[in-house]
Structures are given as structure tokens and as C-alpha cells.
Amino acid sequence: MTQAIAPAIPTPIQIPIREILPWAVFIGLLALIALYFVGAEQGATAVFANNYIHEFVHDGRHLLAFPCH
């Protein structure tokens, strides 16, 4: 005799929010810092006195459609 075997019911994956939250906040802060340097680091809002940061991210500014000159 053959017996029908019920298919295994997959258990849902639990995402541990308490473990992911610090990393999500850290990556969010890094993204905001990168956005600042690409988008606003020039002229009156410059954190650094020289123009090195602006020149380093200059092509990224144009790629992301930020005006700079």
C-alpha cells in the first residue's frame, strides 16, 4: 500500500529587528554623510577650508544631478 505524505509546511523566517536596527542606523548615517559631501560640500556650507572634497566628488555631483558651477 502507498500512503500519501503531506507536504511539509515551510516555517516563516523571523527577522530579528533588534539585531538589524543598529546596522540600519549606522548605514543610514553613512548614507547621509555621503549625501552631504556629494551634495553640499562647497562654498558657504563647506566643513573643510580647502576645495579637495569638492574636487574628489565632483563627477559624482554631476552624475547625481547636483549643480556645482
PDB file of N, CA and C in Angstrom:
ATOM      1  N   MET A   1       0.821  -1.182   0.000  1.00  0.00           N
ATOM      2  CA  MET A   1       0.000   0.000   0.000  1.00  0.00           C
ATOM      3  C   MET A   1       0.868   1.248   0.000  1.00  0.00           C
ATOM      4  N   THR A   2       0.362   2.222  -0.658  1.00  0.00           N
ATOM      5  CA  THR A   2       1.064   3.512  -0.640  1.00  0.00           C
ATOM      6  C   THR A   2       0.284   4.481   0.227  1.00  0.00           C
ATOM      7  N   GLN A   3       1.017   5.294   0.902  1.00  0.00           N
ATOM      8  CA  GLN A   3       0.388   6.291   1.755  1.00  0.00           C
ATOM      9  C   GLN A   3       0.742   7.679   1.243  1.00  0.00           C
ATOM     10  N   ALA A   4      -0.227   8.546   1.273  1.00  0.00           N
ATOM     11  CA  ALA A   4       0.013   9.924   0.852  1.00  0.00           C
ATOM     12  C   ALA A   4       0.760  10.659   1.960  1.00  0.00           C
ATOM     13  N   ILE A   5       1.812  11.313   1.575  1.00  0.00           N
ATOM     14  CA  ILE A   5       2.599  12.087   2.538  1.00  0.00           C
ATOM     15  C   ILE A   5       2.253  13.559   2.343  1.00  0.00           C
ATOM     16  N   ALA A   6       1.858  14.180   3.425  1.00  0.00           N
ATOM     17  CA  ALA A   6       1.510  15.613   3.366  1.00  0.00           C
ATOM     18  C   ALA A   6       2.782  16.424   3.146  1.00  0.00           C
ATOM     19  N   PRO A   7       2.725  17.410   2.266  1.00  0.00           N
ATOM     20  CA  PRO A   7       3.920  18.236   2.055  1.00  0.00           C
ATOM     21  C   PRO A   7       4.259  19.025   3.319  1.00  0.00           C
ATOM     22  N   ALA A   8       5.540  19.220   3.516  1.00  0.00           N
ATOM     23  CA  ALA A   8       5.995  19.972   4.692  1.00  0.00           C
ATOM     24  C   ALA A   8       5.606  21.436   4.535  1.00  0.00           C
ATOM     25  N   ILE A   9       5.091  21.986   5.597  1.00  0.00           N
ATOM     26  CA  ILE A   9       4.700  23.396   5.589  1.00  0.00           C
ATOM     27  C   ILE A   9       5.928  24.223   5.957  1.00  0.00           C
ATOM     28  N   PRO A  10       6.353  25.128   5.064  1.00  0.00           N
ATOM     29  CA  PRO A  10       7.540  25.923   5.397  1.00  0.00           C
ATOM     30  C   PRO A  10       7.242  26.900   6.530  1.00  0.00           C
ATOM     31  N   THR A  11       8.190  27.014   7.414  1.00  0.00           N
ATOM     32  CA  THR A  11       8.031  27.960   8.521  1.00  0.00           C
ATOM     33  C   THR A  11       8.557  29.324   8.076  1.00  0.00           C
ATOM     34  N   PRO A  12       7.871  30.384   8.419  1.00  0.00           N
ATOM     35  CA  PRO A  12       8.333  31.714   8.011  1.00  0.00           C
ATOM     36  C   PRO A  12       9.639  32.084   8.714  1.00  0.00           C
ATOM     37  N   ILE A  13      10.451  32.822   8.007  1.00  0.00           N
ATOM     38  CA  ILE A  13      11.726  33.269   8.565  1.00  0.00           C
ATOM     39  C   ILE A  13      11.464  34.480   9.453  1.00  0.00           C
ATOM     40  N   GLN A  14      11.978  34.434  10.647  1.00  0.00           N
ATOM     41  CA  GLN A  14      11.820  35.557  11.565  1.00  0.00           C
ATOM     42  C   GLN A  14      13.029  36.470  11.443  1.00  0.00           C
ATOM     43  N   ILE A  15      12.770  37.748  11.243  1.00  0.00           N
ATOM     44  CA  ILE A  15      13.840  38.737  11.115  1.00  0.00           C
ATOM     45  C   ILE A  15      14.035  39.397  12.477  1.00  0.00           C
ATOM     46  N   PRO A  16      15.211  39.238  13.071  1.00  0.00           N
ATOM     47  CA  PRO A  16      15.459  39.834  14.388  1.00  0.00           C
ATOM     48  C   PRO A  16      15.711  41.340  14.270  1.00  0.00           C
ATOM     49  N   ILE A  17      14.679  42.131  14.507  1.00  0.00           N
ATOM     50  CA  ILE A  17      14.769  43.581  14.356  1.00  0.00           C
ATOM     51  C   ILE A  17      15.815  44.176  15.297  1.00  0.00           C
ATOM     52  N   ARG A  18      15.924  43.644  16.492  1.00  0.00           N
ATOM     53  CA  ARG A  18      16.892  44.181  17.459  1.00  0.00           C
ATOM     54  C   ARG A  18      18.328  43.999  16.999  1.00  0.00           C
ATOM     55  N   GLU A  19      18.587  43.011  16.146  1.00  0.00           N
ATOM     56  CA  GLU A  19      19.939  42.813  15.631  1.00  0.00           C
ATOM     57  C   GLU A  19      20.180  43.645  14.380  1.00  0.00           C
ATOM     58  N   ILE A  20      19.157  43.931  13.622  1.00  0.00           N
ATOM     59  CA  ILE A  20      19.304  44.666  12.373  1.00  0.00           C
ATOM     60  C   ILE A  20      19.275  46.181  12.599  1.00  0.00           C
ATOM     61  N   LEU A  21      18.540  46.650  13.576  1.00  0.00           N
ATOM     62  CA  LEU A  21      18.351  48.084  13.785  1.00  0.00           C
ATOM     63  C   LEU A  21      19.651  48.875  13.943  1.00  0.00           C
ATOM     64  N   PRO A  22      20.620  48.445  14.752  1.00  0.00           N
ATOM     65  CA  PRO A  22      21.861  49.243  14.854  1.00  0.00           C
ATOM     66  C   PRO A  22      22.599  49.356  13.517  1.00  0.00           C
ATOM     67  N   TRP A  23      22.615  48.291  12.748  1.00  0.00           N
ATOM     68  CA  TRP A  23      23.269  48.330  11.442  1.00  0.00           C
ATOM     69  C   TRP A  23      22.509  49.232  10.478  1.00  0.00           C
ATOM     70  N   ALA A  24      21.198  49.215  10.535  1.00  0.00           N
ATOM     71  CA  ALA A  24      20.393  50.077   9.660  1.00  0.00           C
ATOM     72  C   ALA A  24      20.634  51.549   9.998  1.00  0.00           C
ATOM     73  N   VAL A  25      20.724  51.872  11.276  1.00  0.00           N
ATOM     74  CA  VAL A  25      21.002  53.255  11.685  1.00  0.00           C
ATOM     75  C   VAL A  25      22.401  53.663  11.241  1.00  0.00           C
ATOM     76  N   PHE A  26      23.369  52.794  11.411  1.00  0.00           N
ATOM     77  CA  PHE A  26      24.752  53.078  11.008  1.00  0.00           C
ATOM     78  C   PHE A  26      24.851  53.316   9.503  1.00  0.00           C
ATOM     79  N   ILE A  27      24.236  52.465   8.708  1.00  0.00           N
ATOM     80  CA  ILE A  27      24.271  52.612   7.251  1.00  0.00           C
ATOM     81  C   ILE A  27      23.507  53.865   6.829  1.00  0.00           C
ATOM     82  N   GLY A  28      22.411  54.174   7.520  1.00  0.00           N
ATOM     83  CA  GLY A  28      21.671  55.397   7.220  1.00  0.00           C
ATOM     84  C   GLY A  28      22.509  56.641   7.479  1.00  0.00           C
ATOM     85  N   LEU A  29      23.242  56.661   8.584  1.00  0.00           N
ATOM     86  CA  LEU A  29      24.119  57.796   8.887  1.00  0.00           C
ATOM     87  C   LEU A  29      25.242  57.929   7.859  1.00  0.00           C
ATOM     88  N   LEU A  30      25.830  56.801   7.461  1.00  0.00           N
ATOM     89  CA  LEU A  30      26.860  56.853   6.432  1.00  0.00           C
ATOM     90  C   LEU A  30      26.300  57.382   5.116  1.00  0.00           C
ATOM     91  N   ALA A  31      25.090  56.986   4.782  1.00  0.00           N
ATOM     92  CA  ALA A  31      24.464  57.466   3.548  1.00  0.00           C
ATOM     93  C   ALA A  31      24.202  58.967   3.621  1.00  0.00           C
ATOM     94  N   LEU A  32      23.759  59.460   4.776  1.00  0.00           N
ATOM     95  CA  LEU A  32      23.526  60.897   4.921  1.00  0.00           C
ATOM     96  C   LEU A  32      24.827  61.698   4.856  1.00  0.00           C
ATOM     97  N   ILE A  33      25.879  61.163   5.435  1.00  0.00           N
ATOM     98  CA  ILE A  33      27.179  61.832   5.365  1.00  0.00           C
ATOM     99  C   ILE A  33      27.681  61.864   3.927  1.00  0.00           C
ATOM    100  N   ALA A  34      27.543  60.759   3.219  1.00  0.00           N
ATOM    101  CA  ALA A  34      27.959  60.716   1.813  1.00  0.00           C
ATOM    102  C   ALA A  34      27.122  61.687   0.981  1.00  0.00           C
ATOM    103  N   LEU A  35      25.825  61.746   1.244  1.00  0.00           N
ATOM    104  CA  LEU A  35      24.962  62.678   0.521  1.00  0.00           C
ATOM    105  C   LEU A  35      25.362  64.122   0.795  1.00  0.00           C
ATOM    106  N   TYR A  36      25.743  64.431   2.029  1.00  0.00           N
ATOM    107  CA  TYR A  36      26.201  65.784   2.345  1.00  0.00           C
ATOM    108  C   TYR A  36      27.455  66.123   1.548  1.00  0.00           C
ATOM    109  N   PHE A  37      28.433  65.225   1.580  1.00  0.00           N
ATOM    110  CA  PHE A  37      29.689  65.530   0.898  1.00  0.00           C
ATOM    111  C   PHE A  37      29.511  65.632  -0.609  1.00  0.00           C
ATOM    112  N   VAL A  38      28.640  64.835  -1.180  1.00  0.00           N
ATOM    113  CA  VAL A  38      28.412  64.913  -2.620  1.00  0.00           C
ATOM    114  C   VAL A  38      27.549  66.116  -2.954  1.00  0.00           C
ATOM    115  N   GLY A  39      26.557  66.417  -2.128  1.00  0.00           N
ATOM    116  CA  GLY A  39      25.593  67.441  -2.491  1.00  0.00           C
ATOM    117  C   GLY A  39      25.828  68.828  -1.966  1.00  0.00           C
ATOM    118  N   ALA A  40      26.486  68.986  -0.823  1.00  0.00           N
ATOM    119  CA  ALA A  40      26.521  70.316  -0.213  1.00  0.00           C
ATOM    120  C   ALA A  40      27.906  70.787   0.194  1.00  0.00           C
ATOM    121  N   GLU A  41      28.927  70.010   0.004  1.00  0.00           N
ATOM    122  CA  GLU A  41      30.263  70.405   0.458  1.00  0.00           C
ATOM    123  C   GLU A  41      30.911  71.332  -0.559  1.00  0.00           C
ATOM    124  N   GLN A  42      30.547  72.570  -0.492  1.00  0.00           N
ATOM    125  CA  GLN A  42      31.170  73.606  -1.326  1.00  0.00           C
ATOM    126  C   GLN A  42      30.741  74.970  -0.821  1.00  0.00           C
ATOM    127  N   GLY A  43      31.554  75.936  -1.066  1.00  0.00           N
ATOM    128  CA  GLY A  43      31.188  77.319  -0.770  1.00  0.00           C
ATOM    129  C   GLY A  43      30.886  77.595   0.693  1.00  0.00           C
ATOM    130  N   ALA A  44      29.729  78.202   0.965  1.00  0.00           N
ATOM    131  CA  ALA A  44      29.366  78.656   2.306  1.00  0.00           C
ATOM    132  C   ALA A  44      29.092  77.502   3.261  1.00  0.00           C
ATOM    133  N   THR A  45      28.711  76.349   2.750  1.00  0.00           N
ATOM    134  CA  THR A  45      28.399  75.222   3.634  1.00  0.00           C
ATOM    135  C   THR A  45      29.582  74.283   3.810  1.00  0.00           C
ATOM    136  N   ALA A  46      30.755  74.664   3.377  1.00  0.00           N
ATOM    137  CA  ALA A  46      31.916  73.780   3.431  1.00  0.00           C
ATOM    138  C   ALA A  46      32.374  73.572   4.868  1.00  0.00           C
ATOM    139  N   VAL A  47      32.632  72.334   5.215  1.00  0.00           N
ATOM    140  CA  VAL A  47      33.175  71.987   6.529  1.00  0.00           C
ATOM    141  C   VAL A  47      34.685  72.169   6.514  1.00  0.00           C
ATOM    142  N   PHE A  48      35.305  71.848   5.401  1.00  0.00           N
ATOM    143  CA  PHE A  48      36.756  71.949   5.269  1.00  0.00           C
ATOM    144  C   PHE A  48      37.104  73.203   4.477  1.00  0.00           C
ATOM    145  N   ALA A  49      38.219  73.836   4.821  1.00  0.00           N
ATOM    146  CA  ALA A  49      38.584  75.111   4.218  1.00  0.00           C
ATOM    147  C   ALA A  49      39.019  74.969   2.757  1.00  0.00           C
ATOM    148  N   ASN A  50      39.687  73.882   2.418  1.00  0.00           N
ATOM    149  CA  ASN A  50      40.169  73.749   1.043  1.00  0.00           C
ATOM    150  C   ASN A  50      39.084  73.143   0.144  1.00  0.00           C
ATOM    151  N   ASN A  51      39.416  72.959  -1.095  1.00  0.00           N
ATOM    152  CA  ASN A  51      38.444  72.520  -2.090  1.00  0.00           C
ATOM    153  C   ASN A  51      38.636  71.045  -2.457  1.00  0.00           C
ATOM    154  N   TYR A  52      39.382  70.282  -1.662  1.00  0.00           N
ATOM    155  CA  TYR A  52      39.709  68.899  -2.017  1.00  0.00           C
ATOM    156  C   TYR A  52      38.485  67.994  -2.037  1.00  0.00           C
ATOM    157  N   ILE A  53      37.618  68.127  -1.079  1.00  0.00           N
ATOM    158  CA  ILE A  53      36.424  67.270  -1.023  1.00  0.00           C
ATOM    159  C   ILE A  53      35.540  67.536  -2.234  1.00  0.00           C
ATOM    160  N   HIS A  54      35.352  68.792  -2.571  1.00  0.00           N
ATOM    161  CA  HIS A  54      34.528  69.135  -3.726  1.00  0.00           C
ATOM    162  C   HIS A  54      35.111  68.538  -5.007  1.00  0.00           C
ATOM    163  N   GLU A  55      36.410  68.644  -5.179  1.00  0.00           N
ATOM    164  CA  GLU A  55      37.028  68.113  -6.389  1.00  0.00           C
ATOM    165  C   GLU A  55      36.999  66.586  -6.404  1.00  0.00           C
ATOM    166  N   PHE A  56      37.080  65.953  -5.235  1.00  0.00           N
ATOM    167  CA  PHE A  56      37.063  64.493  -5.167  1.00  0.00           C
ATOM    168  C   PHE A  56      35.698  63.936  -5.571  1.00  0.00           C
ATOM    169  N   VAL A  57      34.619  64.604  -5.198  1.00  0.00           N
ATOM    170  CA  VAL A  57      33.262  64.104  -5.500  1.00  0.00           C
ATOM    171  C   VAL A  57      32.626  64.861  -6.665  1.00  0.00           C
ATOM    172  N   HIS A  58      33.424  65.609  -7.417  1.00  0.00           N
ATOM    173  CA  HIS A  58      32.897  66.460  -8.481  1.00  0.00           C
ATOM    174  C   HIS A  58      32.107  65.668  -9.533  1.00  0.00           C
ATOM    175  N   ASP A  59      32.654  64.573 -10.023  1.00  0.00           N
ATOM    176  CA  ASP A  59      31.950  63.789 -11.043  1.00  0.00           C
ATOM    177  C   ASP A  59      30.703  63.130 -10.467  1.00  0.00           C
ATOM    178  N   GLY A  60      30.751  62.743  -9.210  1.00  0.00           N
ATOM    179  CA  GLY A  60      29.563  62.179  -8.564  1.00  0.00           C
ATOM    180  C   GLY A  60      28.449  63.204  -8.448  1.00  0.00           C
ATOM    181  N   ARG A  61      28.820  64.451  -8.245  1.00  0.00           N
ATOM    182  CA  ARG A  61      27.812  65.526  -8.195  1.00  0.00           C
ATOM    183  C   ARG A  61      27.071  65.613  -9.511  1.00  0.00           C
ATOM    184  N   HIS A  62      27.811  65.595 -10.609  1.00  0.00           N
ATOM    185  CA  HIS A  62      27.171  65.678 -11.922  1.00  0.00           C
ATOM    186  C   HIS A  62      26.361  64.418 -12.225  1.00  0.00           C
ATOM    187  N   LEU A  63      26.865  63.273 -11.812  1.00  0.00           N
ATOM    188  CA  LEU A  63      26.143  62.017 -12.032  1.00  0.00           C
ATOM    189  C   LEU A  63      24.809  62.013 -11.304  1.00  0.00           C
ATOM    190  N   LEU A  64      24.745  62.597 -10.111  1.00  0.00           N
ATOM    191  CA  LEU A  64      23.526  62.645  -9.317  1.00  0.00           C
ATOM    192  C   LEU A  64      22.722  63.931  -9.556  1.00  0.00           C
ATOM    193  N   ALA A  65      23.108  64.725 -10.537  1.00  0.00           N
ATOM    194  CA  ALA A  65      22.393  65.928 -10.976  1.00  0.00           C
ATOM    195  C   ALA A  65      22.406  67.049  -9.944  1.00  0.00           C
ATOM    196  N   PHE A  66      23.475  67.157  -9.162  1.00  0.00           N
ATOM    197  CA  PHE A  66      23.661  68.298  -8.271  1.00  0.00           C
ATOM    198  C   PHE A  66      24.394  69.389  -9.047  1.00  0.00           C
ATOM    199  N   PRO A  67      23.889  70.598  -9.050  1.00  0.00           N
ATOM    200  CA  PRO A  67      24.638  71.669  -9.708  1.00  0.00           C
ATOM    201  C   PRO A  67      25.818  72.103  -8.840  1.00  0.00           C
ATOM    202  N   CYS A  68      26.914  72.452  -9.468  1.00  0.00           N
ATOM    203  CA  CYS A  68      28.046  72.909  -8.671  1.00  0.00           C
ATOM    204  C   CYS A  68      28.776  74.084  -9.285  1.00  0.00           C
ATOM    205  N   HIS A  69      28.508  74.444 -10.520  1.00  0.00           N
ATOM    206  CA  HIS A  69      29.150  75.629 -11.108  1.00  0.00           C
ATOM    207  C   HIS A  69      28.365  76.118 -12.286  1.00  0.00           C
TER     208      HIS A  69
END
